[in-house]
Coordinates of C-alpha atoms and ligand atoms in Angstrom, one line a residue:
M8 CA -23.8 -71.9 188.7
P9 CA -22.1 -75.3 189.3
E10 CA -18.5 -75.3 190.4
Q11 CA -16.0 -75.6 187.5
P12 CA -12.5 -76.9 187.4
R13 CA -9.8 -74.3 187.9
G14 CA -6.6 -74.6 185.8
E15 CA -5.5 -76.3 182.7
L16 CA -6.1 -80.0 182.0
V17 CA -2.8 -81.7 182.5
I18 CA -3.8 -85.4 182.9
Q19 CA -6.7 -87.4 181.7
T20 CA -7.0 -91.1 182.4
I21 CA -9.3 -93.9 183.5
A22 CA -9.2 -95.5 187.0
M23 CA -8.4 -99.2 186.6
P24 CA -8.9 -102.2 188.9
K25 CA -5.2 -102.5 189.5
D26 CA -5.3 -99.1 191.3
T27 CA -7.9 -100.1 194.0
N28 CA -7.7 -100.8 197.7
P29 CA -9.4 -103.8 199.3
N30 CA -12.7 -101.9 199.4
G31 CA -12.7 -101.6 195.7
D32 CA -12.1 -97.8 195.7
I33 CA -9.1 -96.2 194.1
F34 CA -6.0 -95.7 196.3
G35 CA -5.2 -92.2 197.4
G36 CA -1.6 -92.9 196.5
W37 CA -2.5 -93.5 192.9
L38 CA -4.5 -90.3 192.8
T39 CA -1.6 -88.4 194.4
S40 CA 0.8 -89.7 191.8
Q41 CA -1.4 -88.5 189.0
M42 CA -1.5 -85.1 190.7
D43 CA 2.3 -85.1 191.1
L44 CA 2.7 -86.0 187.4
G45 CA 0.2 -83.3 186.3
S46 CA 1.9 -80.6 188.4
G47 CA 5.2 -81.7 187.0
I48 CA 4.0 -81.3 183.4
L49 CA 2.9 -77.8 184.1
A50 CA 6.0 -76.9 186.1
A51 CA 8.4 -78.2 183.4
K52 CA 6.5 -76.3 180.8
T53 CA 6.6 -73.1 182.8
A54 CA 10.2 -73.3 183.9
Q55 CA 11.4 -75.0 180.6
A56 CA 13.6 -77.1 182.8
R57 CA 13.8 -80.3 184.7
V58 CA 11.7 -80.1 187.9
V59 CA 11.4 -81.9 191.2
T60 CA 8.6 -82.0 193.7
V61 CA 9.7 -80.5 197.1
A62 CA 6.3 -80.4 198.9
M63 CA 2.7 -81.5 198.8
E64 CA 0.3 -79.7 201.1
G65 CA -3.3 -79.4 201.9
M66 CA -4.3 -82.7 200.3
S67 CA -8.1 -83.3 200.7
F68 CA -9.8 -86.4 199.5
L69 CA -13.4 -85.3 199.2
Q70 CA -15.1 -88.2 197.5
P71 CA -14.0 -91.7 196.4
V72 CA -12.9 -92.5 192.9
R73 CA -14.3 -95.7 191.4
V74 CA -13.1 -98.1 188.8
G75 CA -14.1 -96.9 185.4
D76 CA -14.3 -93.2 186.4
T77 CA -12.6 -90.8 184.0
V78 CA -10.1 -88.9 186.1
R79 CA -8.9 -85.4 185.1
C80 CA -6.2 -83.3 186.8
Y81 CA -6.3 -79.6 186.5
A82 CA -3.3 -77.5 187.5
R83 CA -2.5 -73.8 187.6
V84 CA 0.6 -71.8 188.5
E85 CA -0.3 -69.8 191.5
R86 CA 3.1 -68.4 192.4
I87 CA 6.6 -68.3 190.9
G88 CA 9.4 -67.8 193.4
R89 CA 13.1 -67.7 192.5
T90 CA 13.5 -71.4 191.8
S91 CA 10.1 -72.8 193.0
M92 CA 6.6 -72.8 191.6
T93 CA 3.4 -73.3 193.7
I94 CA 0.8 -75.3 191.8
P95 CA -2.6 -76.1 193.1
V96 CA -4.1 -79.2 191.5
E97 CA -7.7 -80.3 191.4
V98 CA -8.9 -83.8 190.5
W99 CA -12.3 -84.2 188.9
V100 CA -14.0 -87.4 187.8
T101 CA -16.7 -88.2 185.4
R102 CA -18.5 -91.2 186.9
H103 CA -18.6 -94.3 184.8
M104 CA -22.2 -94.9 183.4
T105 CA -23.9 -91.8 184.9
A106 CA -21.5 -89.2 183.4
E107 CA -21.8 -87.0 186.5
D108 CA -18.9 -84.7 187.2
H109 CA -17.4 -84.3 190.7
R110 CA -14.4 -82.7 192.2
V111 CA -12.8 -85.5 194.3
T112 CA -9.4 -84.2 195.5
H113 CA -7.3 -81.1 195.7
G114 CA -3.8 -80.3 196.9
V115 CA -1.0 -77.8 196.5
F116 CA 2.3 -78.9 195.0
T117 CA 5.6 -77.0 195.1
L118 CA 8.1 -77.9 192.5
V119 CA 11.6 -76.6 192.0
A120 CA 13.5 -76.1 188.7
V121 CA 16.8 -78.0 188.9
D122 CA 19.9 -78.5 186.7
E123 CA 21.2 -81.8 185.6
K124 CA 22.8 -82.3 189.0
G125 CA 19.6 -81.7 190.8
K126 CA 20.7 -78.2 192.0
P127 CA 18.0 -75.5 192.1
I128 CA 18.1 -73.0 189.2
P129 CA 16.0 -69.8 188.6
V130 CA 12.7 -70.3 186.9
R131 CA 12.9 -68.7 183.5
R132 CA 10.5 -65.8 183.2
N133 CA 9.8 -66.3 179.5
Q134 CA 7.3 -69.1 180.2
P135 CA 4.8 -69.4 177.3
R136 CA 1.7 -69.1 179.4
I137 CA 0.5 -69.0 183.0
D138 CA -3.1 -70.1 183.4
T139 CA -4.7 -67.9 186.1
N140 CA -8.3 -69.0 185.8
Ligands
COA22 C1 14.1 -79.6 195.9 C2 15.6 -79.5 196.3 C3 16.4 -79.5 195.0 C4 15.7 -78.1 197.0 O1 17.0 -78.0 197.4 P1 17.4 -77.0 198.6 O2 18.9 -77.2 198.8 O3 16.5 -77.2 199.7 O4 17.2 -75.7 197.9 P2 16.6 -74.3 198.5 O5 16.7 -74.3 200.0 O6 17.3 -73.2 197.7 O7 15.1 -74.3 198.1 C5 14.7 -74.2 196.7 C6 13.3 -73.6 196.7 O8 12.4 -74.6 197.2 C7 11.6 -74.0 198.2 N1 11.4 -75.0 199.2 C8 12.3 -75.8 199.9 N2 11.7 -76.6 200.7 C9 10.3 -76.3 200.6 C10 9.2 -76.9 201.3 N3 9.2 -77.8 202.2 N4 8.0 -76.3 200.9 C11 7.9 -75.4 200.0 N5 8.9 -74.8 199.4 C12 10.1 -75.3 199.7 C13 12.5 -72.8 198.8 O9 11.7 -71.9 199.4 C14 13.1 -72.3 197.5 O10 12.1 -71.6 196.8 P3 12.5 -70.2 196.0 O11 13.9 -70.4 195.3 O12 11.4 -69.9 195.0 O13 12.6 -69.1 197.0 C15 16.0 -80.7 197.3 O14 15.3 -80.5 198.5 C16 15.7 -82.0 196.7 O15 16.3 -82.5 195.8 N6 14.6 -82.7 197.2 C17 14.2 -83.9 196.7 C18 13.2 -83.8 195.5 C19 12.7 -85.1 195.1 O16 13.4 -86.0 195.0 N7 11.4 -85.1 194.9 C20 10.7 -86.3 194.5 C21 10.3 -87.0 195.8 S1 10.0 -88.7 195.6

């Protein structure tokens, strides 16, 4: 059975020419920012609070992303600590024209729930849903 994305879809967008490097491929930094945004969406929903990214680990760029590809970020809450959440993120693309799906990047983001002054606060335990698939 082919590999499937793990987690919930948090971002879907299209890779644009402005996001390329001189080789014409998409910058890793652009992709990382999409993953950061996506993990932030899930973390804020989970904590029902403002969140900040404290760490990004294990980033692997497996295949290039090309202009026109549909880019999808999938995120899941792997662990909830006192104030932090560990959120693995996978990026998949659907190739422009051929419609082939590929997992292109993955990484693990740690986000912390904070108050209005940026001080860590406990993650609420009444989060609506944690996706564990
Ligand atoms: C995130 C931040 C509020 C944490 O403040 P702090 O004083 O270090 O707080 P703590 O030491 O209590 O750590 C808070 C939680 O983060 C975790 N944490 C801290 N540094 C970590 C790291 N490098 N990796 C993983 N987890 C980390 C701690 O284990 C703790 O988790 P827990 O409460 O679930 O046990 C602070 O470091 C900060 O504001 N960083 C900048 C965030 C930011 O601007 N992000 C965007 C970057 S452009």
